[in-house]
């Protein structure tokens, strides 16, 4: 999971769509977007580098929907609030039990407090010297094997005492280790290894190569997995 950058100032593309809707007499907020819903979704996809806010797989207009972090039933006044809206994948079309992301979260069986890690600035973007403090990947250091599973990071972060359970809760609530996602991550990892070989890069150079391609699917997973190889 990766930080989604949202500035204080609402982007013009987003704002003009929302204004047009709320200036319409008798509107019903988000439910009155009509054809503009697609435009709104596209503006969210663009700011997220075409990655699902939760699982980070590649998304497009056809394969994504708009997610309300605080759902409409809990606060209808935030239904068109820029900072509450994200683009997410269709979670394997909600096929239980293999669904994931918001489709899994929305099935009503999830308990616990949902931590919006995607909005924790400075805490979420991986660089060579500062790795994602919340999420880790399952890695067999003896066999140098990447399983495709994501796990909570062990270490505590200053200012966030004992949040390992909360991170695990987010992984569980979104089913981020659904078999279909594990397989997709393993496949991605194989393509990263192929790139390493083809371009003849060491791990650090490979990291530098991918960190610049912000639309890399499973972006944080890829960066953490490369970083692991040097640990
Ligand atoms: Zn997703």
Tab-separated table of N, CA, C and O and ligand atoms in Angstrom, residues 52 54-57 89 100-101, ligand 1:
chain	number	residue	atom	x	y	z
A	52	UNK	N	-4.451	0.971	-8.158
A	52	UNK	CA	-5.490	0.878	-7.122
A	52	UNK	C	-4.930	1.406	-5.798
A	52	UNK	O	-3.805	1.069	-5.410
A	54	UNK	N	-5.541	0.614	-2.877
A	54	UNK	CA	-5.361	-0.417	-1.849
A	54	UNK	C	-4.353	-1.497	-2.242
A	54	UNK	O	-3.359	-1.698	-1.560
A	55	UNK	N	-4.607	-2.201	-3.330
A	55	UNK	CA	-3.722	-3.329	-3.673
A	55	UNK	C	-2.600	-2.912	-4.618
A	55	UNK	O	-1.652	-3.668	-4.821
A	56	UNK	N	-2.710	-1.710	-5.214
A	56	UNK	CA	-1.670	-1.180	-6.108
A	56	UNK	C	-1.542	-1.922	-7.433
A	56	UNK	O	-0.502	-1.838	-8.079
A	57	UNK	N	-2.550	-2.684	-7.809
A	57	UNK	CA	-2.464	-3.250	-9.149
A	57	UNK	C	-2.913	-2.195	-10.155
A	57	UNK	O	-3.590	-1.227	-9.813
A	89	UNK	N	-9.536	-0.809	-7.555
A	89	UNK	CA	-9.854	-1.869	-8.514
A	89	UNK	C	-11.222	-2.471	-8.196
A	89	UNK	O	-11.816	-2.162	-7.166
A	100	UNK	N	-11.240	-8.769	-3.084
A	100	UNK	CA	-10.287	-8.002	-2.281
A	100	UNK	C	-10.587	-6.515	-2.419
A	100	UNK	O	-11.520	-6.129	-3.130
A	101	UNK	N	-9.794	-5.699	-1.745
A	101	UNK	CA	-9.945	-4.241	-1.741
A	101	UNK	C	-11.353	-3.850	-1.271
A	101	UNK	O	-11.941	-4.539	-0.467
B	1	LIG	ZN1	-7.223	-3.200	-5.474
